[in-house]
Amino acid sequence: MRYLETISTGYGATAPRAHLATDAARLSLNGTWRFRVSPTADAPDDFAAADFDDTGWDEIAIPSHWTLQGGPDHPYGKPIYTNVRYPIPVDPPHVPTDNPTGDHRLTFDLPDGWPDGDVLLRFDGIDSCGRIWLNGTELGVTFGSRLPSEFAVGHLLRPTGNTLSVRVHQWSAGTYVEDQDMWWLPGIFRDVTLLARPTGGLTDVRVHAGYDHRTGLGTLRVDTVTDATLTCPELGLSAAPAGEVFELPVTPWTAETPHLYRLQVATAAERAVLAVGFRTIAIEDGRFTVNGRPVLFRGVNRHEFDPDHGRVVTEELMRTDLLLMKQHNINAVRTSHYPPHPEFLNLCDELGMWVIDECDLETHGFGENGWRRNPTADPAWRDALVDRAQRMVARDRNHPSIVMWSLGNEAGEGDNLGHMAAAIRALDNTRPLHYEGDQSCRYTDVYSRMYADHHEVELIGRREEAPLDDSELDARRRAMPFLQCEYGHAMGNGPGGLHEYQQLFEKYDRLHGGFVWEWIDHGIRSRTTDGREFHAYGGDFGEELHDGNFICDGLVFPDRTPSPGLLEYKKVIEPIRITDAGTGTFTIENRHDFTDLTGLTLHWTYEIDGVEHAGGELPCPQLAAGRSETVTLPAVDAPADGGEAWWTVRAVLAEDTAWSQAGHEIAWGQWPAVDAAGPVNGVKATGLALDGIAPVEIKNAEAGFGMPRTARFDERGRLVEIGGIGLVSPRVDLWRAPTDNDAHALAATWRHAGMHRVHERTVDVIADGDALVVRTRVAPAATDAGLLVTYRWSEAGDVLRLQLDITPDGVWTVPLPRLGLRLGLPADYGQVEWFGRGPGEAYADTRLAARVGRFTSTVDALQTPYVFPQENGSRLDVRWANLTDAAGAGLRIGGGSPFQFTARRWTSEQLDAARHLTDLVPGDHVWVNVDLAQHGIGSNSCGPGVLPEHGLQAAPATFTVVFVPLV
């Protein structure tokens, strides 16, 4: 059997060890290599000969994926995206004869002064299988794409003219355990390095650094293969012997306070400086603790991805990711579904991040075939899977940021998982084990689920989940802490329902939070034939089998611009809670796990109708973690005849930190300025609390909008002109371009019910005093359900007033996508100002990040550029909105109560038909939706749907809208 189809750990590599940076000589072999690609694995291997002539080969950058090299035509093959299903027949360990194979060659010289002695050649990542030669001598074969392999090469090196040859196969036996919901991208995609290994050097180093929170003492032991000494002035260590145990007063490491000690470990021949963090992880009374305190994960799952280079990520890009996470209140990363580039863990240590380090293992596609021949249950795979676990732990165990090991992801059940668990515990028994795929938790220390809905999470929090058949396993699992290793599927517009999850996480001690899926949209930067840029997803490269835009399910867009979902998540998980306490006071609560509120300041504003009337700073109480305090607001001289007034209090950094600058906002709270005596400034609460902020009814909303203008209606009673502005007449609209969360189930139901193709029948048009009354029936073809609609047009002071009365007719069995009006304005009206929630988009269950204020934008900037076009850009609780041209002329739209507002240069139908942003072409109109409501967002692309309280059902409704031209 060929090596690439052998179930194997590979051969030729040295024993796994820690990833160390030392003062020994090293030579990066990254750069430009010679390259050719063959359609099968059977091309002659004569290219490995030292004297082979490769001058006719192409050149390629290493690290790289060859399918992303060579330009937009992808001359070396194209990316493939599947989520679950394998893109090859499931016939382990065999792979197709058509197997793209990349041959790589590099000729290099050793630097002057390169020392004699042993040398290791390290590959940090080869996907999926590599065979390696140096100067014509075979070194070995690698499996485990996202794990390092090192080969002893000192005896083969010469001062000049060394030839390194590597053959990489896209498909191999290893493919069957690397089905990880990402682009299938072959190549040498991580660093290649030559490492001098001096005699008597640091072959391996193992750091043990615990912390006793009761005594404040850290326990340090450093194990080395060769006798070594330890030096750290901050710890009072000077040439102390390795291998001994030291108890020392220390500052502990946490993700909130990532204190590191720079510890020199030295032999006579080699020196390394390690970043050591003291902390102890335990499961105590069914709770996951660090340094004696329970931890709540506010996490994300993170794939490594760059829109131009795939899984080739630079240190700069890794730092960018972590800074964005920290700035958005994220404190934890699950390295889905493989160990990350080693530098990422160094940065997690430095900046502070809880990490679940996950083994390079997923066999999800076997589930499509009833889990037959699944590697985790096949004894033939035992050594190969154990090897992957051991290499992960040996490389990464010195990192304080890693607080759990994960056996892998979605790999079914099987005894091989138990062997992996035993191997991990033998190498490191200081961290709990995680694996979601076996919900009996037979081999793990924590109970983990994916996408459990809110009801199930609450049952688990109460330890009342459905029992296992095995009572002993059930009792063991019920005593475990719980986390959601994946929830809140961040695909397209969403996810919704995060706030309700967070409320559960904070309510029940057993619940330790979770990890949103996922960090980034994996859109590959591409261009249309006429040069317009877009991000490609599954199917855009002509794949035989693909899963479409399911690859774009991140909290940041491919260029790392934060999505509205990330801004919502930041608000939901903010570690400081600021809420109205009544009578001119507010409560500030510290929800950090460890740190006090030192280093923060509070900024407050008092706004009237969205305009700041007063503002200033307040000292932030230096509350310990878990404590709260009531703070008095300053007195404000509010005008007696003022408008709608709101308090906003923001907690910001008082000085620069390692991850952000002074002034960065951590958290904020906002509430209407309503005292116990009743309405303030003509504003009163309606009594319905939405996420702690009461909506308001605006008195006299129809007055004061400007001078009267002439309105013109057609023979069917449709408004076609107001103040000289020609309109596409307002009409009841039910349709929205389905979101990715709608598309899983609702969209088909909506289309079947005809929501996207309703017709309006005019019943009558009559004059009723000074009013024009138009009665219609709105309904889709093929169904007897509809809406009876009455438009009542009248003058109200200086404006045109519409009262819309809607009554369901017939039997409605599906929720409505939206309910409101759609109208069209001339394309010149591209400037927008509004008073309501903003500045970003918001929906019924994604509204926390939007605060009440007065905002300006353009119609174009209102759009959210989701990789797959869909409903977006809604502004919530809008009191009024102006749409104007460059000179300020246009139309103001107001409401008798707050409404939902969108404006775009294409219709919902055009948005629905688009598959990429480049499909959206501005037309002759700005299309405006003034909605009473929209259906919520949910997370049903992979998770629960919209919670009932955020749904939109057909029901009687009355809605008032006012229009006035602006000149």
PDB file of C-alpha atoms in Angstrom, residues 137-328:
ATOM      1  CA  THR A 137      18.056  11.439   1.003  1.00  0.00           C
ATOM      2  CA  GLU A 138      14.526  10.753   2.176  1.00  0.00           C
ATOM      3  CA  LEU A 139      13.781  12.111   5.649  1.00  0.00           C
ATOM      4  CA  GLY A 140      10.274  10.803   6.130  1.00  0.00           C
ATOM      5  CA  VAL A 141       6.542  11.360   5.747  1.00  0.00           C
ATOM      6  CA  THR A 142       4.270  13.689   7.720  1.00  0.00           C
ATOM      7  CA  PHE A 143       0.617  13.398   8.678  1.00  0.00           C
ATOM      8  CA  GLY A 144      -1.253  15.784  10.938  1.00  0.00           C
ATOM      9  CA  SER A 145      -1.623  18.881   8.803  1.00  0.00           C
ATOM     10  CA  ARG A 146      -1.738  21.415  11.596  1.00  0.00           C
ATOM     11  CA  LEU A 147       0.927  19.857  13.786  1.00  0.00           C
ATOM     12  CA  PRO A 148       4.712  20.195  13.627  1.00  0.00           C
ATOM     13  CA  SER A 149       7.162  17.579  12.417  1.00  0.00           C
ATOM     14  CA  GLU A 150      10.925  17.766  12.978  1.00  0.00           C
ATOM     15  CA  PHE A 151      13.614  15.765  11.197  1.00  0.00           C
ATOM     16  CA  ALA A 152      17.276  15.324  12.133  1.00  0.00           C
ATOM     17  CA  VAL A 153      19.339  16.603   9.203  1.00  0.00           C
ATOM     18  CA  GLY A 154      22.719  17.646  10.590  1.00  0.00           C
ATOM     19  CA  HIS A 155      24.506  14.721   8.959  1.00  0.00           C
ATOM     20  CA  LEU A 156      23.110  15.655   5.533  1.00  0.00           C
ATOM     21  CA  LEU A 157      23.772  19.380   5.419  1.00  0.00           C
ATOM     22  CA  ARG A 158      26.601  21.021   3.514  1.00  0.00           C
ATOM     23  CA  PRO A 159      27.709  24.657   3.569  1.00  0.00           C
ATOM     24  CA  THR A 160      26.250  25.510   0.166  1.00  0.00           C
ATOM     25  CA  GLY A 161      23.904  24.077  -2.413  1.00  0.00           C
ATOM     26  CA  ASN A 162      21.533  22.169  -0.139  1.00  0.00           C
ATOM     27  CA  THR A 163      18.419  20.962  -1.908  1.00  0.00           C
ATOM     28  CA  LEU A 164      15.189  20.460   0.032  1.00  0.00           C
ATOM     29  CA  SER A 165      12.480  18.570  -1.848  1.00  0.00           C
ATOM     30  CA  VAL A 166       8.934  18.106  -0.588  1.00  0.00           C
ATOM     31  CA  ARG A 167       6.039  16.277  -2.219  1.00  0.00           C
ATOM     32  CA  VAL A 168       2.616  17.243  -0.869  1.00  0.00           C
ATOM     33  CA  HIS A 169      -0.602  15.384  -1.629  1.00  0.00           C
ATOM     34  CA  GLN A 170      -3.977  17.064  -1.347  1.00  0.00           C
ATOM     35  CA  TRP A 171      -5.674  13.785  -0.371  1.00  0.00           C
ATOM     36  CA  SER A 172      -4.252  11.119   1.911  1.00  0.00           C
ATOM     37  CA  ALA A 173      -5.341   8.829   4.704  1.00  0.00           C
ATOM     38  CA  GLY A 174      -5.034  11.876   6.951  1.00  0.00           C
ATOM     39  CA  THR A 175      -7.832  13.577   5.032  1.00  0.00           C
ATOM     40  CA  TYR A 176     -10.337  11.319   6.767  1.00  0.00           C
ATOM     41  CA  VAL A 177      -9.588  12.822  10.175  1.00  0.00           C
ATOM     42  CA  GLU A 178      -9.371  16.456   9.006  1.00  0.00           C
ATOM     43  CA  ASP A 179     -12.932  17.184   7.860  1.00  0.00           C
ATOM     44  CA  GLN A 180     -13.061  20.517   9.678  1.00  0.00           C
ATOM     45  CA  ASP A 181     -15.662  22.796   8.033  1.00  0.00           C
ATOM     46  CA  MET A 182     -13.220  24.953   6.100  1.00  0.00           C
ATOM     47  CA  TRP A 183     -11.729  25.303   2.643  1.00  0.00           C
ATOM     48  CA  TRP A 184      -9.800  22.246   1.505  1.00  0.00           C
ATOM     49  CA  LEU A 185      -6.470  23.936   0.737  1.00  0.00           C
ATOM     50  CA  PRO A 186      -3.311  21.880   0.175  1.00  0.00           C
ATOM     51  CA  GLY A 187       0.244  23.048   0.631  1.00  0.00           C
ATOM     52  CA  ILE A 188       3.113  23.901   2.948  1.00  0.00           C
ATOM     53  CA  PHE A 189       1.123  26.586   4.736  1.00  0.00           C
ATOM     54  CA  ARG A 190       3.137  27.188   7.902  1.00  0.00           C
ATOM     55  CA  ASP A 191       6.795  27.988   8.510  1.00  0.00           C
ATOM     56  CA  VAL A 192       9.736  25.862   7.477  1.00  0.00           C
ATOM     57  CA  THR A 193      12.783  26.346   9.718  1.00  0.00           C
ATOM     58  CA  LEU A 194      16.262  24.925  10.171  1.00  0.00           C
ATOM     59  CA  LEU A 195      17.235  24.728  13.864  1.00  0.00           C
ATOM     60  CA  ALA A 196      20.772  24.199  15.130  1.00  0.00           C
ATOM     61  CA  ARG A 197      20.833  21.805  18.083  1.00  0.00           C
ATOM     62  CA  PRO A 198      24.013  22.290  20.122  1.00  0.00           C
ATOM     63  CA  THR A 199      25.351  19.421  22.171  1.00  0.00           C
ATOM     64  CA  GLY A 200      24.079  19.846  25.701  1.00  0.00           C
ATOM     65  CA  GLY A 201      21.341  22.202  24.527  1.00  0.00           C
ATOM     66  CA  LEU A 202      17.685  22.473  25.505  1.00  0.00           C
ATOM     67  CA  THR A 203      16.167  19.441  23.843  1.00  0.00           C
ATOM     68  CA  ASP A 204      12.858  20.050  25.594  1.00  0.00           C
ATOM     69  CA  VAL A 205      11.517  22.183  28.438  1.00  0.00           C
ATOM     70  CA  ARG A 206       8.433  21.556  30.571  1.00  0.00           C
ATOM     71  CA  VAL A 207       7.155  24.316  32.849  1.00  0.00           C
ATOM     72  CA  HIS A 208       4.930  23.653  35.866  1.00  0.00           C
ATOM     73  CA  ALA A 209       3.620  26.936  37.331  1.00  0.00           C
ATOM     74  CA  GLY A 210       0.748  26.601  39.768  1.00  0.00           C
ATOM     75  CA  TYR A 211      -0.835  29.149  42.082  1.00  0.00           C
ATOM     76  CA  ASP A 212      -2.416  28.788  45.518  1.00  0.00           C
ATOM     77  CA  HIS A 213      -5.009  31.548  45.855  1.00  0.00           C
ATOM     78  CA  ARG A 214      -5.229  30.993  49.607  1.00  0.00           C
ATOM     79  CA  THR A 215      -1.548  31.701  50.280  1.00  0.00           C
ATOM     80  CA  GLY A 216      -0.617  33.823  47.272  1.00  0.00           C
ATOM     81  CA  LEU A 217       2.288  31.486  46.562  1.00  0.00           C
ATOM     82  CA  GLY A 218       3.255  30.155  43.169  1.00  0.00           C
ATOM     83  CA  THR A 219       4.849  26.767  42.681  1.00  0.00           C
ATOM     84  CA  LEU A 220       7.484  26.533  39.967  1.00  0.00           C
ATOM     85  CA  ARG A 221       9.226  23.495  38.552  1.00  0.00           C
ATOM     86  CA  VAL A 222      10.990  23.377  35.207  1.00  0.00           C
ATOM     87  CA  ASP A 223      11.918  20.000  33.773  1.00  0.00           C
ATOM     88  CA  THR A 224      14.691  19.752  31.198  1.00  0.00           C
ATOM     89  CA  VAL A 225      16.415  16.838  29.515  1.00  0.00           C
ATOM     90  CA  THR A 226      19.861  18.319  30.171  1.00  0.00           C
ATOM     91  CA  ASP A 227      20.901  19.972  33.413  1.00  0.00           C
ATOM     92  CA  ALA A 228      19.921  23.639  33.271  1.00  0.00           C
ATOM     93  CA  THR A 229      19.658  26.716  35.454  1.00  0.00           C
ATOM     94  CA  LEU A 230      16.794  29.160  35.977  1.00  0.00           C
ATOM     95  CA  THR A 231      17.139  32.909  36.237  1.00  0.00           C
ATOM     96  CA  CYS A 232      14.385  35.442  36.859  1.00  0.00           C
ATOM     97  CA  PRO A 233      15.226  38.578  38.840  1.00  0.00           C
ATOM     98  CA  GLU A 234      11.534  39.366  39.350  1.00  0.00           C
ATOM     99  CA  LEU A 235      11.154  36.014  41.139  1.00  0.00           C
ATOM    100  CA  GLY A 236      14.469  36.271  42.937  1.00  0.00           C
ATOM    101  CA  LEU A 237      15.930  33.334  41.034  1.00  0.00           C
ATOM    102  CA  SER A 238      19.555  33.406  39.939  1.00  0.00           C
ATOM    103  CA  ALA A 239      21.077  30.333  38.319  1.00  0.00           C
ATOM    104  CA  ALA A 240      18.724  28.106  40.313  1.00  0.00           C
ATOM    105  CA  PRO A 241      18.761  24.437  39.309  1.00  0.00           C
ATOM    106  CA  ALA A 242      16.058  23.165  36.989  1.00  0.00           C
ATOM    107  CA  GLY A 243      14.071  20.214  38.259  1.00  0.00           C
ATOM    108  CA  GLU A 244      13.664  21.583  41.789  1.00  0.00           C
ATOM    109  CA  VAL A 245      10.406  22.930  43.222  1.00  0.00           C
ATOM    110  CA  PHE A 246      10.269  26.592  44.248  1.00  0.00           C
ATOM    111  CA  GLU A 247       7.486  28.214  46.261  1.00  0.00           C
ATOM    112  CA  LEU A 248       7.412  31.948  45.701  1.00  0.00           C
ATOM    113  CA  PRO A 249       5.069  34.894  46.222  1.00  0.00           C
ATOM    114  CA  VAL A 250       3.782  35.749  42.744  1.00  0.00           C
ATOM    115  CA  THR A 251       1.210  37.757  40.857  1.00  0.00           C
ATOM    116  CA  PRO A 252      -1.050  35.167  39.219  1.00  0.00           C
ATOM    117  CA  TRP A 253      -1.894  34.985  35.506  1.00  0.00           C
ATOM    118  CA  THR A 254      -5.478  35.314  34.318  1.00  0.00           C
ATOM    119  CA  ALA A 255      -6.992  36.349  31.014  1.00  0.00           C
ATOM    120  CA  GLU A 256      -7.957  39.641  32.690  1.00  0.00           C
ATOM    121  CA  THR A 257      -4.551  40.159  34.315  1.00  0.00           C
ATOM    122  CA  PRO A 258      -2.027  38.333  32.097  1.00  0.00           C
ATOM    123  CA  HIS A 259       1.032  38.778  34.287  1.00  0.00           C
ATOM    124  CA  LEU A 260       4.026  36.950  32.836  1.00  0.00           C
ATOM    125  CA  TYR A 261       7.464  36.335  34.285  1.00  0.00           C
ATOM    126  CA  ARG A 262      10.380  36.187  31.854  1.00  0.00           C
ATOM    127  CA  LEU A 263      12.239  33.073  32.952  1.00  0.00           C
ATOM    128  CA  GLN A 264      15.624  32.262  31.471  1.00  0.00           C
ATOM    129  CA  VAL A 265      16.332  28.563  31.147  1.00  0.00           C
ATOM    130  CA  ALA A 266      19.964  27.940  30.234  1.00  0.00           C
ATOM    131  CA  THR A 267      22.536  25.260  29.742  1.00  0.00           C
ATOM    132  CA  ALA A 268      26.162  25.881  28.909  1.00  0.00           C
ATOM    133  CA  ALA A 269      25.242  25.568  25.232  1.00  0.00           C
ATOM    134  CA  GLU A 270      21.809  27.157  24.811  1.00  0.00           C
ATOM    135  CA  ARG A 271      19.486  29.696  26.404  1.00  0.00           C
ATOM    136  CA  ALA A 272      15.740  30.246  26.131  1.00  0.00           C
ATOM    137  CA  VAL A 273      13.523  32.881  27.735  1.00  0.00           C
ATOM    138  CA  LEU A 274      10.061  31.544  28.522  1.00  0.00           C
ATOM    139  CA  ALA A 275       6.959  33.544  29.393  1.00  0.00           C
ATOM    140  CA  VAL A 276       5.670  31.909  32.576  1.00  0.00           C
ATOM    141  CA  GLY A 277       2.233  32.512  34.029  1.00  0.00           C
ATOM    142  CA  PHE A 278       1.243  31.136  37.419  1.00  0.00           C
ATOM    143  CA  ARG A 279      -2.293  29.787  37.613  1.00  0.00           C
ATOM    144  CA  THR A 280      -4.131  26.664  38.766  1.00  0.00           C
ATOM    145  CA  ILE A 281      -7.180  25.186  37.056  1.00  0.00           C
ATOM    146  CA  ALA A 282      -9.614  23.007  38.964  1.00  0.00           C
ATOM    147  CA  ILE A 283     -13.146  21.691  38.895  1.00  0.00           C
ATOM    148  CA  GLU A 284     -14.554  22.304  42.362  1.00  0.00           C
ATOM    149  CA  ASP A 285     -18.136  21.512  43.401  1.00  0.00           C
ATOM    150  CA  GLY A 286     -19.106  21.152  39.769  1.00  0.00           C
ATOM    151  CA  ARG A 287     -17.643  24.517  38.729  1.00  0.00           C
ATOM    152  CA  PHE A 288     -14.698  25.320  36.496  1.00  0.00           C
ATOM    153  CA  THR A 289     -12.275  27.531  38.413  1.00  0.00           C
ATOM    154  CA  VAL A 290      -8.991  29.318  37.824  1.00  0.00           C
ATOM    155  CA  ASN A 291      -7.069  30.374  40.907  1.00  0.00           C
ATOM    156  CA  GLY A 292     -10.058  29.461  43.032  1.00  0.00           C
ATOM    157  CA  ARG A 293     -12.615  31.597  41.180  1.00  0.00           C
ATOM    158  CA  PRO A 294     -15.255  30.459  38.668  1.00  0.00           C
ATOM    159  CA  VAL A 295     -14.743  31.662  35.121  1.00  0.00           C
ATOM    160  CA  LEU A 296     -17.392  32.688  32.623  1.00  0.00           C
ATOM    161  CA  PHE A 297     -16.286  32.201  29.010  1.00  0.00           C
ATOM    162  CA  ARG A 298     -17.277  35.021  26.669  1.00  0.00           C
ATOM    163  CA  GLY A 299     -15.739  33.209  23.774  1.00  0.00           C
ATOM    164  CA  VAL A 300     -15.433  32.662  20.051  1.00  0.00           C
ATOM    165  CA  ASN A 301     -14.385  29.776  17.870  1.00  0.00           C
ATOM    166  CA  ARG A 302     -11.491  30.761  15.657  1.00  0.00           C
ATOM    167  CA  HIS A 303     -10.336  29.276  12.396  1.00  0.00           C
ATOM    168  CA  GLU A 304      -7.112  30.602  10.945  1.00  0.00           C
ATOM    169  CA  PHE A 305      -7.957  32.515   7.793  1.00  0.00           C
ATOM    170  CA  ASP A 306      -6.767  35.269   5.512  1.00  0.00           C
ATOM    171  CA  PRO A 307      -8.923  36.210   2.486  1.00  0.00           C
ATOM    172  CA  ASP A 308      -5.894  36.211   0.189  1.00  0.00           C
ATOM    173  CA  HIS A 309      -3.748  33.443   1.666  1.00  0.00           C
ATOM    174  CA  GLY A 310      -6.125  30.960   3.298  1.00  0.00           C
ATOM    175  CA  ARG A 311      -4.664  29.457   6.464  1.00  0.00           C
ATOM    176  CA  VAL A 312      -1.385  31.299   6.022  1.00  0.00           C
ATOM    177  CA  VAL A 313      -1.587  33.898   8.797  1.00  0.00           C
ATOM    178  CA  THR A 314       1.073  36.353   9.853  1.00  0.00           C
ATOM    179  CA  GLU A 315       1.907  37.403  13.388  1.00  0.00           C
ATOM    180  CA  GLU A 316       0.503  40.823  12.545  1.00  0.00           C
ATOM    181  CA  LEU A 317      -2.817  39.282  11.508  1.00  0.00           C
ATOM    182  CA  MET A 318      -2.943  37.103  14.629  1.00  0.00           C
ATOM    183  CA  ARG A 319      -2.352  40.144  16.797  1.00  0.00           C
ATOM    184  CA  THR A 320      -5.058  42.019  14.899  1.00  0.00           C
ATOM    185  CA  ASP A 321      -7.514  39.237  15.681  1.00  0.00           C
ATOM    186  CA  LEU A 322      -6.700  39.216  19.371  1.00  0.00           C
ATOM    187  CA  LEU A 323      -6.802  42.992  19.706  1.00  0.00           C
ATOM    188  CA  LEU A 324     -10.226  43.027  18.053  1.00  0.00           C
ATOM    189  CA  MET A 325     -11.411  40.291  20.396  1.00  0.00           C
ATOM    190  CA  LYS A 326     -10.162  42.089  23.489  1.00  0.00           C
ATOM    191  CA  GLN A 327     -11.685  45.367  22.308  1.00  0.00           C
ATOM    192  CA  HIS A 328     -15.045  43.624  21.940  1.00  0.00           C
TER     193      HIS A 328
END
